[in-house]
Coordinates of C-alpha atoms in Angstrom, one line a residue:
Chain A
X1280 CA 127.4 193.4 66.4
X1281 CA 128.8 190.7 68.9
X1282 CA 130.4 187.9 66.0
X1283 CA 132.5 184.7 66.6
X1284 CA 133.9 183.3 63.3
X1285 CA 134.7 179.8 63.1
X1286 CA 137.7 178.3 60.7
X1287 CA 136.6 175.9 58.6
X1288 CA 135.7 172.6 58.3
X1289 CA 139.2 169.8 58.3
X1290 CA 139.9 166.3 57.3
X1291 CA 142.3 164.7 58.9
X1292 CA 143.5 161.5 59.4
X1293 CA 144.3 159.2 63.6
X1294 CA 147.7 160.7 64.3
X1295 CA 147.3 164.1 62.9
X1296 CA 147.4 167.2 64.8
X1297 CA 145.1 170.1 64.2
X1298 CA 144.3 173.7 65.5
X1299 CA 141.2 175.1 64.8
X1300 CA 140.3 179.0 65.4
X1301 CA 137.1 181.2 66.5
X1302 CA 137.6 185.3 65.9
X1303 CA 135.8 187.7 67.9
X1304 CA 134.5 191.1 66.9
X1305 CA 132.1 193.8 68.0
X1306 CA 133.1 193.5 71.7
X1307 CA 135.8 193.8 73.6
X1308 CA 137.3 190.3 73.1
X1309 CA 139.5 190.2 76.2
X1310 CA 136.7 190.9 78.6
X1311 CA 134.7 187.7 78.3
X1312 CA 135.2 184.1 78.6
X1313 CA 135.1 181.9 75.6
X1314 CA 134.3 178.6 75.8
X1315 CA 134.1 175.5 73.7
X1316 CA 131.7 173.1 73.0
X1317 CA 131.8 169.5 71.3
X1318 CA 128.8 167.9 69.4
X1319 CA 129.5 164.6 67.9
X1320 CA 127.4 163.1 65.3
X1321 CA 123.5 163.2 65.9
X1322 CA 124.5 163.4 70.0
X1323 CA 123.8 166.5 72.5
X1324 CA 126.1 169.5 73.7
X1325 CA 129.5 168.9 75.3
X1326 CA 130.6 171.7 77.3
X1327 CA 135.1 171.0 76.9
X1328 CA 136.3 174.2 78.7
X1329 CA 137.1 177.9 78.9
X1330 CA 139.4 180.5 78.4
X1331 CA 139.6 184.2 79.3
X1332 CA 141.7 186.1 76.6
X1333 CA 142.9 188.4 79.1
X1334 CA 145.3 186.5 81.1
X1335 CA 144.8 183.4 79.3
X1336 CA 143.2 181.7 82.3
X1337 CA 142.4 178.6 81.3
X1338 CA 139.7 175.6 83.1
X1339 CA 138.9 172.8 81.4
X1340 CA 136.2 169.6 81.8
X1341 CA 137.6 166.6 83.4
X1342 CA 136.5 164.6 80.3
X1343 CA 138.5 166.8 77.9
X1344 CA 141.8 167.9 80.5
X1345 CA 145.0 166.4 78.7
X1346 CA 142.9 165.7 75.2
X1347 CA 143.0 169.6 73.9
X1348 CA 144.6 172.1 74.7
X1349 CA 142.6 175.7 75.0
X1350 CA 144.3 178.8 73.9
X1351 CA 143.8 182.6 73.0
X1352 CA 146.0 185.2 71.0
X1353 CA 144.0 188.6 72.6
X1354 CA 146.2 190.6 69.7
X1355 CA 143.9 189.3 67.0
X1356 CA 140.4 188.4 69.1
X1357 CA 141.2 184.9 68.4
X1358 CA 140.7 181.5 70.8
X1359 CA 142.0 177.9 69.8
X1360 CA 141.6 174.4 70.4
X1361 CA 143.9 171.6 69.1
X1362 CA 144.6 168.7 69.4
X1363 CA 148.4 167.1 69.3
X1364 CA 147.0 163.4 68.0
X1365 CA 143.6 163.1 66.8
X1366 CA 141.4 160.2 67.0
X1367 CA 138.7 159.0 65.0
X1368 CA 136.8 159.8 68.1
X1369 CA 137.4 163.0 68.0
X1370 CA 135.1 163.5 64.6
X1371 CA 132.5 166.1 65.8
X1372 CA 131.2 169.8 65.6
X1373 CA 133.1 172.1 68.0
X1374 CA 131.3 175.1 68.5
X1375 CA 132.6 178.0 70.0
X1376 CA 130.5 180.7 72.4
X1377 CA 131.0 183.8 74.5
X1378 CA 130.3 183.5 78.2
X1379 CA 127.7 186.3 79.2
X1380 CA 129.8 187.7 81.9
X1381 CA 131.9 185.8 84.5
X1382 CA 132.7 182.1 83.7
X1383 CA 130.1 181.3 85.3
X1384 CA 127.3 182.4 83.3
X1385 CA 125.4 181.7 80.0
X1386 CA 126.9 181.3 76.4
X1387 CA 125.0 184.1 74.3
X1388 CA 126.7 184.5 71.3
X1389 CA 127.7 181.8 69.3
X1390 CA 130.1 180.3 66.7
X1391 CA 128.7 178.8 63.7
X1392 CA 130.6 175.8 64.5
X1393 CA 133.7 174.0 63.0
X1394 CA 133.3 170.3 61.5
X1395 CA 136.1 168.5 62.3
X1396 CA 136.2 164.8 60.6
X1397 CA 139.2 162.3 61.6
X1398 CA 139.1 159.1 59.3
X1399 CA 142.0 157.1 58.1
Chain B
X170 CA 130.3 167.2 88.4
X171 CA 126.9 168.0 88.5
X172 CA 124.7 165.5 86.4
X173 CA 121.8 167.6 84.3
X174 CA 119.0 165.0 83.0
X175 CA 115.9 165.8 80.6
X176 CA 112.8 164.9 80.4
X177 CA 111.7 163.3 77.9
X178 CA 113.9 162.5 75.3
X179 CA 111.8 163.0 72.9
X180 CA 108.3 165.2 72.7
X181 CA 105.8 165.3 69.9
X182 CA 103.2 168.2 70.7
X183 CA 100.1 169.4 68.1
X184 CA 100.5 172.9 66.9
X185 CA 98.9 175.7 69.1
X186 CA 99.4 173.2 71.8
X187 CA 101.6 173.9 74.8
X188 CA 104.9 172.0 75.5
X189 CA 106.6 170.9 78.6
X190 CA 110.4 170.2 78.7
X191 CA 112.1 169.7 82.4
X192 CA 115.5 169.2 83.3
X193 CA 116.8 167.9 86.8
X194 CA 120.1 168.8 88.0
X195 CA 122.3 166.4 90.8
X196 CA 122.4 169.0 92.9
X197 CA 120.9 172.8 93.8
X198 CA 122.2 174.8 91.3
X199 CA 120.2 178.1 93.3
X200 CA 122.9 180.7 94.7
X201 CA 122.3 181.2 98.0
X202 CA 123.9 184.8 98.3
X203 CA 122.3 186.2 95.2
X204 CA 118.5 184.0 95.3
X205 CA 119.7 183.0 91.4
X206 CA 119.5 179.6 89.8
X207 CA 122.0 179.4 87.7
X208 CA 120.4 177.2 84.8
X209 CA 120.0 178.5 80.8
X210 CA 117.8 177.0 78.1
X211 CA 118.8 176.8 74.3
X212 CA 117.3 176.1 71.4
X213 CA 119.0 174.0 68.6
X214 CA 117.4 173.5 65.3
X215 CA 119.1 171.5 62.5
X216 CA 122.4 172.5 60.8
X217 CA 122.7 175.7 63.4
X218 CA 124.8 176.2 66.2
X219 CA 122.4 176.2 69.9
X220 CA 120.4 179.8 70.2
X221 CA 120.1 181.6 74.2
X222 CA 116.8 181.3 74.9
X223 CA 116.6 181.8 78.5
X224 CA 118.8 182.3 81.5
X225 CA 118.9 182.9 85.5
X226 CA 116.1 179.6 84.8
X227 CA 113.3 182.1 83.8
X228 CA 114.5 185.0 81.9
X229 CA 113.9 185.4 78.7
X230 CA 116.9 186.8 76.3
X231 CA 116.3 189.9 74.2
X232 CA 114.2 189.1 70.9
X233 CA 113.0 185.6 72.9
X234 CA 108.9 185.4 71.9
X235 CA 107.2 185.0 75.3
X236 CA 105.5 182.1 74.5
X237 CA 108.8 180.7 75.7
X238 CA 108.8 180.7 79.4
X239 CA 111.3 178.7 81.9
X240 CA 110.7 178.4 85.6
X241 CA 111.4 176.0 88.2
X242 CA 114.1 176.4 91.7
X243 CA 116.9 174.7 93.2
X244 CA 117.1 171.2 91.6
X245 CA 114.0 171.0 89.1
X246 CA 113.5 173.0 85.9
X247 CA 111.1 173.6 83.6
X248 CA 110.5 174.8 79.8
X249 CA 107.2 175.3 78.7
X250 CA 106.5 176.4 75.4
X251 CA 102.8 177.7 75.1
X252 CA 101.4 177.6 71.7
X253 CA 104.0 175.7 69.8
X254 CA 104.6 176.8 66.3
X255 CA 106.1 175.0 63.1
X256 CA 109.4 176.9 63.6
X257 CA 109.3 175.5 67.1
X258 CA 110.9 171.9 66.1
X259 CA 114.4 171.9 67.3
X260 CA 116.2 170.0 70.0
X261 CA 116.3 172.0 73.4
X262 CA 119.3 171.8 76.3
X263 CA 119.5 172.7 79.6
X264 CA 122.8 174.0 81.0
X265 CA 123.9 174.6 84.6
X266 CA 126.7 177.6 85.1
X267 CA 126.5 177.1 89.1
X268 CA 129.7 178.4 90.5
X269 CA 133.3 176.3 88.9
X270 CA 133.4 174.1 85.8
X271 CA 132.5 171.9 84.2
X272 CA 129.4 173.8 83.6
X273 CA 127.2 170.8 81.8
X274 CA 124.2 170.3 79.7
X275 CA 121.3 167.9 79.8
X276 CA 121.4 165.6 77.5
X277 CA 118.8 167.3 75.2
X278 CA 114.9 166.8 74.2
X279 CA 113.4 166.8 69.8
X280 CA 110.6 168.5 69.9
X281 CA 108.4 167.5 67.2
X282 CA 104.6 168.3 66.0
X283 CA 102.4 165.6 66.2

C-alpha cells in the first residue's frame, strides 16, 4: 500500500527555521516525483514545487523559488521542505503528494498534511 | 504561468440533483503529440488532505463512483457530478500538469446541498 507520512504539526515563532518531513513506503520511492503543496487558512491549493528522489532534481514555483528549500534523503524514502526564516505568513497546511508518473502528471497519493503555525 | 479559474465559487445543489463545476485554464493545456489534456480533478472534504478524482480531464481513478464524470478539451473543463449525495460536500480543484512547472490549481469551488 502506496503511504506518505507527514511529521507533525510545529509552532514556531518569525525568525525560526524549520524542516518538516513526508516518508514514503509501498513503492519504490526514488522513481516518482514528490511534490509539495501549501494551503493556508480557509484558502485553496498551492502547488510550491517538486523533487525526484533519484537525482535530487529539483523545480520549484516562481512564487515559492528562494522561500523553501525542497529536498530528498532516497536512503530513508524521505522528502523535505524548510524554511531558513519563517514568517508569520508562512502559517499554513503543507501537504505532500506523489506525482503519478513523470513530473508532469497527477498527484495520486497523498500526505495527510503537516500544520505548520508561525506566531510570535 | 498558466492561470486555472473556477466556476463558481461556490455551488449549492439539492440531493439527487446533478452538479456542474468548470474550470478554465489561460491557455490549451491539450498535448498535441499524445491528443491528452493534461487537467486532474480533486476532491477535498474538511480536515482531509485533496482525494484524485479524475485525470487526463475525463478519467476516472480506480475506486472513483461514476457518477463523477469530467470532460471538456483544450482550454474549458468540466466536472459534473450526477446525482449528488450527502458525502458529496467538499471543496473541488482543478489542476493543470501541461508540460514544465508550476503545475497550478484553480482556485477551488464548496459544494453544498441546498
Amino acid at each position: 500500500e502506496v503511504q506518505l507520512v507527514q511529521s507533525g504539526a510545529e509552532v514556531k515563532k518569525p525568525g525560526e527555521s524549520l524542516k518538516i518531513s513526508c516518508k514514503g513506503s509501498g513503492y519504490s520511492f526514488t522513481s516518482y516525483w514528490i511534490g509539495w503543496v501549501r494551503q493556508m487558512p480557509g484558502k485553496g491549493l498551492e502547488w510550491m514545487g517538486i523533487i525526484y528522489p533519484g537525482d535530487s532534481d529539483t523545480r520549484y514555483s516562481p512564487s515559492f523559488q528562494g522561500q523553501v528549500t525542497i529536498s530528498a534523503d532516497k536512503s530513508i524514502s524521505t522528502a523535505y521542505l524548510q524554511w531558513s526564516s519563517l514568517e508569520a505568513s508562512d502559517t499554513a497546511m503543507y501537504y505532500c503528494a506523489r506525482h503519478e508518473g513523470g513530473s508532469n502528471t497527477w498527484l495520486d497519493y497523498w500526505g495527510q498534511g503537516t500544520l505548520v503555525t508561525v506566531s510570535s | 504561468d498558466i492561470v486555472m479559474t473556477q466556476s463558481p465559487d461556490s455551488l449549492a445543489v439539492s440531493l439527487g440533483e446533478r452538479a456542474t463545476i468548470n474550470c478554465k485554464s489561460s491557455q490549451s493545456v491539450l498535448y498535441s503529440s499524445n491528443n491528452k489534456n493534461y487537467l486532474a480533478w480533486y476532491q477535498q472534504k474538511p480536515g482531509q488532505p485533496p482525494k484524485l478524482l479524475i485525470y487526463w480531464a475525463s478519467t476516472r481513478e480506480f475506486g472513483v463512483p461514476d457518477r463523477f464524470s469530467g470532460s471538456g478539451s483544450g482550454t474549458d473543463f468540466t466536472l459534473t457530478i450526477s446525482s449528488l449525495q450527502a458525502e458529496d460536500v467538499a471543496v473541488y480543484y482543478c489542476q493543470q500538469y501541461y508540460d514544465t512547472p508550476p503545475y497550478t490549481f484553480g482556485q477551488g469551488t464548496k459544494l453544498e446541498i441546498k
